[in-house]
XYZ file of C-alpha atoms in Angstrom:
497
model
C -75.663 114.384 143.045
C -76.020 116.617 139.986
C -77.013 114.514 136.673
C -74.349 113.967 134.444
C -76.296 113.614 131.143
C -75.433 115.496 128.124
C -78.079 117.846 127.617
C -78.597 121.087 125.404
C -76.900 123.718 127.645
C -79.128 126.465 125.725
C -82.251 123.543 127.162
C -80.751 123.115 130.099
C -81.019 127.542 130.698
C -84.478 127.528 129.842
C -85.558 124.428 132.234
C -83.470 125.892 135.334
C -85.502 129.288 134.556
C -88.263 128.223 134.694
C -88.033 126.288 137.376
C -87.089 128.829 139.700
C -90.180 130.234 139.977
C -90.793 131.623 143.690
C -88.789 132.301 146.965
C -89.487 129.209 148.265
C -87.996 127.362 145.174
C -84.935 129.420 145.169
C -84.558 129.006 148.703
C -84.523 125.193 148.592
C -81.994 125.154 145.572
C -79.726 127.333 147.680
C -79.945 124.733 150.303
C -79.123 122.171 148.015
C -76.503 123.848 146.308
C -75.162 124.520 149.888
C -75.026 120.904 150.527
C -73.264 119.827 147.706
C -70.546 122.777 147.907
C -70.430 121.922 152.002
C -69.481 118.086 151.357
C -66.571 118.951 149.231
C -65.737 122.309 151.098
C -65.959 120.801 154.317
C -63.459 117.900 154.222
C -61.243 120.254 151.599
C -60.797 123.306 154.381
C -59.652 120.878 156.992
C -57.476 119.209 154.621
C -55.860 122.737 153.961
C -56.017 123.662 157.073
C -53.736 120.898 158.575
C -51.112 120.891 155.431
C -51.009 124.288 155.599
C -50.824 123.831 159.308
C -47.703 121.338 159.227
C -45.370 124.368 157.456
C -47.177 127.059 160.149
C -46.796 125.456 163.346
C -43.100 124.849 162.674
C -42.992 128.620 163.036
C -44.610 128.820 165.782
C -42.242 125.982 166.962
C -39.123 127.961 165.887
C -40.883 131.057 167.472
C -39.832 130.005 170.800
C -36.196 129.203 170.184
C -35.162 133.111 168.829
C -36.520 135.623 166.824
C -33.320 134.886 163.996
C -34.484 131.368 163.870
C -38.007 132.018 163.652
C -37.002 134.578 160.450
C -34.607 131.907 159.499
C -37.913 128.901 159.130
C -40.517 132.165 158.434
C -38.368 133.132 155.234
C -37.692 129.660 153.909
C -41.130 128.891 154.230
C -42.231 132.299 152.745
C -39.910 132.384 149.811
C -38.045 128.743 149.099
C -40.557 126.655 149.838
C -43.320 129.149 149.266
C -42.129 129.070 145.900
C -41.762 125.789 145.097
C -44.895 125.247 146.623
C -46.664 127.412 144.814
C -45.224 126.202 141.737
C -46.390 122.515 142.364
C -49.774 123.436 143.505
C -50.300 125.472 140.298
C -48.973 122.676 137.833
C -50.841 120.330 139.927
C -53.939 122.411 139.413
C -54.115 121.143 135.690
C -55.802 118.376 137.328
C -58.514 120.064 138.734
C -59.787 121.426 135.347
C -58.976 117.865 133.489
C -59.780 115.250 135.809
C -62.862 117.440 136.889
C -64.271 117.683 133.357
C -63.217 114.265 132.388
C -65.391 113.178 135.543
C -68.344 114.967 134.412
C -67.966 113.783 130.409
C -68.008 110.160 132.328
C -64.302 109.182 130.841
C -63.127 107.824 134.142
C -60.504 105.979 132.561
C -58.210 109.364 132.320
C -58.045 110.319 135.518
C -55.181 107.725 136.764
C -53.539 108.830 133.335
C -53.958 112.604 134.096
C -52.522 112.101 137.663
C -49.501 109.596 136.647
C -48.302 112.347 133.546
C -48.807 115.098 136.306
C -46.146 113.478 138.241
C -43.606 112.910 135.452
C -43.684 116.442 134.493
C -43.858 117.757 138.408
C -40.701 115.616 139.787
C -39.000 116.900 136.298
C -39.727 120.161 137.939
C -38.389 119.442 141.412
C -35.449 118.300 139.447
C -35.324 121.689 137.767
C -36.218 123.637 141.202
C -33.208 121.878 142.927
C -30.900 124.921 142.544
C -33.071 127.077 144.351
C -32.671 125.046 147.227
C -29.229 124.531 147.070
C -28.379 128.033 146.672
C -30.781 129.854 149.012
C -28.644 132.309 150.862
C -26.842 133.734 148.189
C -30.379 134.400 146.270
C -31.726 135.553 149.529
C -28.588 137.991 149.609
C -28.914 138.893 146.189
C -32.725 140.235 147.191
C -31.410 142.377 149.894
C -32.107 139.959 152.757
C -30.341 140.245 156.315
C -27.189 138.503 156.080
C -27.700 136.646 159.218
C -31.244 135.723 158.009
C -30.147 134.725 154.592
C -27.308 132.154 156.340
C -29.581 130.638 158.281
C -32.366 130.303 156.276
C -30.078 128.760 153.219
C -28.844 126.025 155.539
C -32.436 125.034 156.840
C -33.683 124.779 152.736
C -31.110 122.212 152.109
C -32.815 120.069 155.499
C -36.013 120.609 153.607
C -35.253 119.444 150.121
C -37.178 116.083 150.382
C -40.267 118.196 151.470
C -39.793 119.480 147.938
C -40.198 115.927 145.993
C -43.409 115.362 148.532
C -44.833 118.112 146.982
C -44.461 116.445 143.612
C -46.249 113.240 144.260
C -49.192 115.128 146.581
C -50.917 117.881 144.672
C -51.819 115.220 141.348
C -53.016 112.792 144.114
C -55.428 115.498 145.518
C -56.794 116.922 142.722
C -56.892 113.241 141.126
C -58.963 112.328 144.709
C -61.070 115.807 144.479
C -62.260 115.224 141.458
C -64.224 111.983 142.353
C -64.904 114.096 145.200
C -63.283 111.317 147.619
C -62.497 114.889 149.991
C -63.277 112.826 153.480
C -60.241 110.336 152.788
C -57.487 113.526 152.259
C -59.089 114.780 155.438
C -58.027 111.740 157.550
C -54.483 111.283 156.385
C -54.116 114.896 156.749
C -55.172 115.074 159.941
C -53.390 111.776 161.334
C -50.231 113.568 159.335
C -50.749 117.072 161.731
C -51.292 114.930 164.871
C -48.283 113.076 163.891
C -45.999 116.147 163.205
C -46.843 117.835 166.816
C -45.670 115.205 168.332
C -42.771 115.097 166.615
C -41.972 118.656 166.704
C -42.589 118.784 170.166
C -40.367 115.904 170.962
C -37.597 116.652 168.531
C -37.392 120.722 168.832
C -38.540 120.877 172.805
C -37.275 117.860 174.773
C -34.210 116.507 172.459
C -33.067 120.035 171.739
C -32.697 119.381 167.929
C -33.731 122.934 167.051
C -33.671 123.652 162.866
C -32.668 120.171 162.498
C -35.448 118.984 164.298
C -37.887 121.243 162.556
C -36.363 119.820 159.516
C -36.572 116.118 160.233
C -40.513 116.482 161.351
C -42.040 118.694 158.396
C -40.122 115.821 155.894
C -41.377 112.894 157.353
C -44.881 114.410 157.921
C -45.603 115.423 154.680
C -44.713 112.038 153.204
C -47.040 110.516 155.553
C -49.636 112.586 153.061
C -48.735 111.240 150.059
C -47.890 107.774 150.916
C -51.295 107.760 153.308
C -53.781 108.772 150.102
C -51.275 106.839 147.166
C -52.172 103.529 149.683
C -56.146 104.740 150.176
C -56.119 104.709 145.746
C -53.766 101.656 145.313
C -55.541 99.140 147.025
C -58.764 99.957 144.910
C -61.168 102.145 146.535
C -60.956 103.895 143.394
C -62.554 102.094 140.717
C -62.573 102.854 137.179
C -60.421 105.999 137.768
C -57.174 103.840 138.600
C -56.471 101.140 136.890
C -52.690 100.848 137.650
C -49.460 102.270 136.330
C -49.889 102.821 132.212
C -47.583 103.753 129.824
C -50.407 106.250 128.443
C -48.829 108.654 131.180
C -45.818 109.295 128.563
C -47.933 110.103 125.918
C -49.023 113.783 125.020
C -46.789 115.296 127.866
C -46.549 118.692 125.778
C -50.051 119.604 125.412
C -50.227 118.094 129.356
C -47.393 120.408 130.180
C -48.590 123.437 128.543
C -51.711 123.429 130.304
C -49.966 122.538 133.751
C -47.830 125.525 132.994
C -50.168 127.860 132.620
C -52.075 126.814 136.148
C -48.459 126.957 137.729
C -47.758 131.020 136.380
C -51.471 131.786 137.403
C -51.180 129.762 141.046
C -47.314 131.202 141.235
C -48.316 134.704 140.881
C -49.983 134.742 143.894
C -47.756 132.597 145.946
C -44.747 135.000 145.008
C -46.834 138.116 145.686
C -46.849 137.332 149.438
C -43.056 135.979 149.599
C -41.761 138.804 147.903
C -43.846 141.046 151.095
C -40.969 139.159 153.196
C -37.872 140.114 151.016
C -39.141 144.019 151.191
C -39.513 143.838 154.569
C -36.185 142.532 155.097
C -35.098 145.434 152.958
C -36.628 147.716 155.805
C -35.115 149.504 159.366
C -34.848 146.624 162.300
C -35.642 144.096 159.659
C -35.984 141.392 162.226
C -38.686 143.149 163.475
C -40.114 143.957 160.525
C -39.843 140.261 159.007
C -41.451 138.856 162.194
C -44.361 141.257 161.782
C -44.819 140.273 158.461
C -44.324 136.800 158.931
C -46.778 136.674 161.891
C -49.665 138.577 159.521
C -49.190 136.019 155.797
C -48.703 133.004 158.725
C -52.387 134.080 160.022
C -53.768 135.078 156.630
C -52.399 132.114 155.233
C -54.174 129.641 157.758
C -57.680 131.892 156.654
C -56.692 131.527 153.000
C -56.684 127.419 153.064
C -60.110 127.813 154.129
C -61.240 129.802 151.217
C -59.050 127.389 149.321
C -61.212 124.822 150.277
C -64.290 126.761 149.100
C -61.889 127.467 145.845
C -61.463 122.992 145.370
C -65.228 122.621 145.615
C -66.617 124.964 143.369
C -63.500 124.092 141.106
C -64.844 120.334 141.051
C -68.615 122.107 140.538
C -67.857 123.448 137.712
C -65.818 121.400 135.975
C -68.546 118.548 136.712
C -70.975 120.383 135.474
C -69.144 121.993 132.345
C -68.041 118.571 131.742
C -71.556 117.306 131.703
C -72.776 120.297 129.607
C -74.894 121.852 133.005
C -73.901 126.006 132.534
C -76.705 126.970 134.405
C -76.277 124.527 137.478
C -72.479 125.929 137.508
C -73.551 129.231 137.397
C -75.923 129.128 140.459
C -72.742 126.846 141.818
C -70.866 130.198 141.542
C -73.091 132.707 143.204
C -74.203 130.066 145.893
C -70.513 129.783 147.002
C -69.361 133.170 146.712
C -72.364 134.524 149.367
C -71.545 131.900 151.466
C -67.731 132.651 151.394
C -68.258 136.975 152.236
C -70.380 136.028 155.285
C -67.313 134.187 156.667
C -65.321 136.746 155.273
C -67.489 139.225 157.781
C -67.054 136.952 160.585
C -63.082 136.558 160.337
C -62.835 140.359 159.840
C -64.555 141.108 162.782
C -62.708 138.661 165.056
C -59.312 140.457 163.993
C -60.484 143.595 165.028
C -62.073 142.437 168.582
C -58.707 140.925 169.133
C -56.305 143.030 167.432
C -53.820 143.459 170.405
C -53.639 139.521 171.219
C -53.670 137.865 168.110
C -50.189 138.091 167.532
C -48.683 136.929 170.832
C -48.920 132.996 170.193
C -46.435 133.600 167.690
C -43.986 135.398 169.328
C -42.316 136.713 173.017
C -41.532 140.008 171.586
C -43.161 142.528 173.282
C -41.984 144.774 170.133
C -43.189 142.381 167.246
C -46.138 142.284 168.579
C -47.307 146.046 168.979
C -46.004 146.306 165.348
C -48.699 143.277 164.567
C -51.067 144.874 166.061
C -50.767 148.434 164.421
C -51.472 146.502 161.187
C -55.057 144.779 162.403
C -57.343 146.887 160.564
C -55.611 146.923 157.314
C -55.426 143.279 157.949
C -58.988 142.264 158.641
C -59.722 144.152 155.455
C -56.970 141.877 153.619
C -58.916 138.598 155.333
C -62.609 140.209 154.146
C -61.140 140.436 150.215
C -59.624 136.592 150.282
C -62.812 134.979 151.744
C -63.985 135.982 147.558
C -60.748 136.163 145.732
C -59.620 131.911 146.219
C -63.379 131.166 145.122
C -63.328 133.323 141.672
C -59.669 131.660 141.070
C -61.188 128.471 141.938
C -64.093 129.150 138.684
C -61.268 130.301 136.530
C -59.345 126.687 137.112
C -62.845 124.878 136.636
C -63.589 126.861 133.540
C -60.007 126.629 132.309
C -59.086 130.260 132.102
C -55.656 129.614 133.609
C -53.832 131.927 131.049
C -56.386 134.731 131.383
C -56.019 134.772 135.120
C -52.600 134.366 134.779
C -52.256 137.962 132.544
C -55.014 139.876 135.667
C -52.405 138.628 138.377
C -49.349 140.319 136.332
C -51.395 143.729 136.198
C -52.448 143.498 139.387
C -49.856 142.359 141.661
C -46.390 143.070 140.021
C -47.656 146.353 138.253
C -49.764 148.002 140.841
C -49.499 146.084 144.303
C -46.149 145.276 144.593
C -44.611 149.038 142.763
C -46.949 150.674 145.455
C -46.005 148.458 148.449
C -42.043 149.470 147.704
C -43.274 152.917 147.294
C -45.419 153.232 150.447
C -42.839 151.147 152.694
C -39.358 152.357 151.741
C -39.896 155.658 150.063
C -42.650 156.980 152.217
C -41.133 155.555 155.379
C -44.317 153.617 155.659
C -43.037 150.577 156.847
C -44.842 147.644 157.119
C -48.114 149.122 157.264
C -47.101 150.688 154.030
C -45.836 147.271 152.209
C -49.347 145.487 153.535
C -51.458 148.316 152.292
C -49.622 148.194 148.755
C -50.250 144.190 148.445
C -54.524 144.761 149.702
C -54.420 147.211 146.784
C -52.950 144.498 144.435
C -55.507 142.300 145.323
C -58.802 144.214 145.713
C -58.052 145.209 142.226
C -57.674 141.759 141.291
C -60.692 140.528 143.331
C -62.865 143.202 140.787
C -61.720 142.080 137.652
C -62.060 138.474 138.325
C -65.656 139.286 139.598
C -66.457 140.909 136.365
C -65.110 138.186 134.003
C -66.938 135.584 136.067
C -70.501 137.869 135.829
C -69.709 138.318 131.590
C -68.321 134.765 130.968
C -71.041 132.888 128.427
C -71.186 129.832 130.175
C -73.269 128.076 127.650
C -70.119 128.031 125.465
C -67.430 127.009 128.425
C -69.495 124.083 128.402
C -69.735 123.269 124.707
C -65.627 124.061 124.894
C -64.844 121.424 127.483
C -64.717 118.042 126.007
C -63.091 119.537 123.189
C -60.307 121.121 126.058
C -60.559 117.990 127.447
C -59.138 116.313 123.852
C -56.339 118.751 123.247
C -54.884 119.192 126.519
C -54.900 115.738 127.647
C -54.748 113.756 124.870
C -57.005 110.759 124.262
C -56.093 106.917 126.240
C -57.867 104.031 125.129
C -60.188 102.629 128.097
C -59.484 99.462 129.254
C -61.570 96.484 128.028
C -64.000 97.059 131.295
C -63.643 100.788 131.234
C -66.208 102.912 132.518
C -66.197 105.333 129.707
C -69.753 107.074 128.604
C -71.263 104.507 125.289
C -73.765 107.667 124.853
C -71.138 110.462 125.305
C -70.766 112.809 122.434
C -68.472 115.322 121.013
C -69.638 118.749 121.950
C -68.290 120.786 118.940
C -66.717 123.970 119.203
């Protein structure tokens, strides 16, 4: 465990300098560091794995009824719930830079206030989000969907609508849990949630013939096995100090709370929207059921690889705010490079595997002979896409440690609605591209991202992120009083800015 005593970050440089001294020294802190990162990436990838997983094998369920209804789940998945999920997981990602630093400072107190004013101002949001639900098809229309697509996909958001308020309640729970790095319990419930949802996919969509409805009922009920799974694991006290029960602290400060969740939601949102809005241009396309399915098929994939890296993007998130929040810079700074080498070399690996199987990969999706030859024609610009987001989750992960939410927020603008998704449109409707045309616009978007991101992270003075974050830690979350037993640092100290 690192040590979470306030030192001199300009002390703590010099001493990690000179300690590294030889190979052999280096090579034993990368170790370490590897350990650390693997204990929290570990439990975090599976956890995204199977959520993500829940959403994606629904598809694959639906893939085997018809290709309409597989659009039908692929788009609201992609662009309804894809949005609203996105939206959640970025407000909920406030947490990750508060609870995190308030961790490392020792003020354990906050975290069950962070996570309780996290869900008053993220069911506020579902509340707000409703309409988008309620009114799918005629927004899907309005985008230039297929009007068969757009029907069927409206009616199957309104089944999903309490998947939407699950969403609310789990993202402040997991970044409250990550924090403590208590990554092992998410991994169970999520796990006994997946096993639970097969079964009842299988049994409502295969042998009852439920179809949609089915779909519907099992993606619900298996997501609020999540939250009310970890909620039980906190409530009955296995964690100490951080939750101390429901407080009326959880009203107080909500706007400087809310501007901060805000800005994680745009930055987090950004991205989301970049890949659903891939599925409304290729509905805009010739044969756009074929064209949706391909696309579909290849963000379904790259989706699954993408909750890995967004496991590798929790841990090094709860790295660095630790150590910011502790005043380490140089320990979260080796935290950075350690993770981002180990993240490429899977990177490699995943890359490679596309390629050796580029004329298979797409047929456990699908019984179109057609949809999958146009999968396949896409493999190579594909395993590049997979190569750039084994990095680009882990940089976004430092930026929501570090609390750079805003400034990420501005690079994802530029890159993605500026240059990737201008050139995408260009490439695939203009150009008669096609697909290959809309996915080679979006890799554009984000190598270009992936570089700037890389450069502010390799600039950033990380002596004064960590002087700034008890001071961040005061103005966006407001200040509790512990209770009488609290486990709040006596020997922690304003850092001044």
């Amino acid at each position: 465990m690192a040590d979470h005593s306030l030192h001199d970050p300009l002390l703590d440089d010099v001493a990690d300098i000179q300690e590294i001294t030889s190979c052999r020294v280096l090579v034993k802190e990368v170790i370490s560091e590897n350990k650390k990162l693997w204990y929290l990436a570990g439990p975090a990838i599976f956890t995204a794995i199977a959520q993500y997983s829940l959403g994606a094998f629904t598809q694959v369920f639906a893939g085997h009824l018809t290709t309409l209804e597989l659009d039908a789940v692929s788009t609201e998945n992609m662009v309804i719930a894809g949005l609203a999920f996105g939206i959640m997981l970025g407000m909920g990602s406030a947490l990750e830079t508060l609870c995190g630093q308030a961790f490392g400072a020792k003020q354990l107190h906050m975290l069950g206030v962070y996570m309780q004013r996290s869900w008053v101002i993220l069911n506020i949001t579902c509340v707000v989000l409703l309409p988008i639900y309620i009114w799918a098809t005629p927004i899907l229309r309005f985008f230039g969907q297929d009007e068969e697509i757009a029907k069927l996909a409206g009616k199957f958001s309104l089944y999903m609508i309490p998947q939407l308020f699950a969403y609310g309640f789990n993202f402040p729970i997991q970044k409250f849990l990550q924090a403590q790095s208590k990554v092992l319990t998410m991994a169970w419930v999520s796990a006994v949630a997946l096993i639970f949802h097969l079964v009842l996919s299988w049994l409502l969509i295969v042998q009852f013939k439920w179809g949609l409805v089915g779909a519907a009922v099992s993606l619900n009920l298996s997501w609020w096995l999540v939250v009310l799974g970890q909620f039980l694991y906190i409530a009955v006290g296995y964690c100490p100090g951080a939750w101390t029960g429901f407080s009326w602290g959880a009203f107080k400060d909500l706007g400087a709370f809310a501007r901060l969740s805000i800005a994680s939601a745009i930055m987090m949102c950004l991205e989301f929207w970049y890949y659903m809005l891939l599925v409304v241009l290729a509905g805009r396309l010739q044969n756009p059921e074929i064209a949706v399915a391909a696309i579909s098929i290849c963000t379904n994939l790259n989706g699954w690889e993408i909750m890995i890296f967004l496991g590798f993007n929790a841990a090094i998130s709860v790295r660095i705010s630790n150590e910011l929040g502790a005043g380490r810079p140089r320990a979260a700074k080796f935290s950075i490079l350690v993770v981002v080498l180990s993240s490429a070399l899977i990177g490699v690996f995943f890359l490679a595997l596309v390629l050796g199987l580029r004329n298979v990969y797409a047929l456990p999706f699908t019984n179109s002979p057609v949809v999958a030859h146009a999968v396949s024609k896409l493999a190579v610009i594909f395993a590049f896409t997979l190569l750039l987001n084994s990095v680009q989750p882990v940089l976004t992960g430092v930026a929501v440690g570090a609390g750079w939410q805003w400034l990420v927020a501005y690079v994802n603008i530029g890159c993605y609605y500026v240059v990737g998704l201008p050139l995408g449109f260009l490439l695939g409707s203009k150009l008669n591209m096609g697909v290959q045309g809309i996915w080679t616009g979006m890799v554009s978007g984000v190598a270009l991202q992936t570089a700037i991101l890389t450069g502010i992270t390799y600039f950033t003075n990380w002596n004064k992120e960590a002087m700034a974050a008890e001071s961040r830690i005061q103005k966006w979350g407001g200040s509790v009083d512990p209770p009488v037993n609290g486990h709040k640092a006596s020997n922690h100290k304003e850092v001044p800015v």
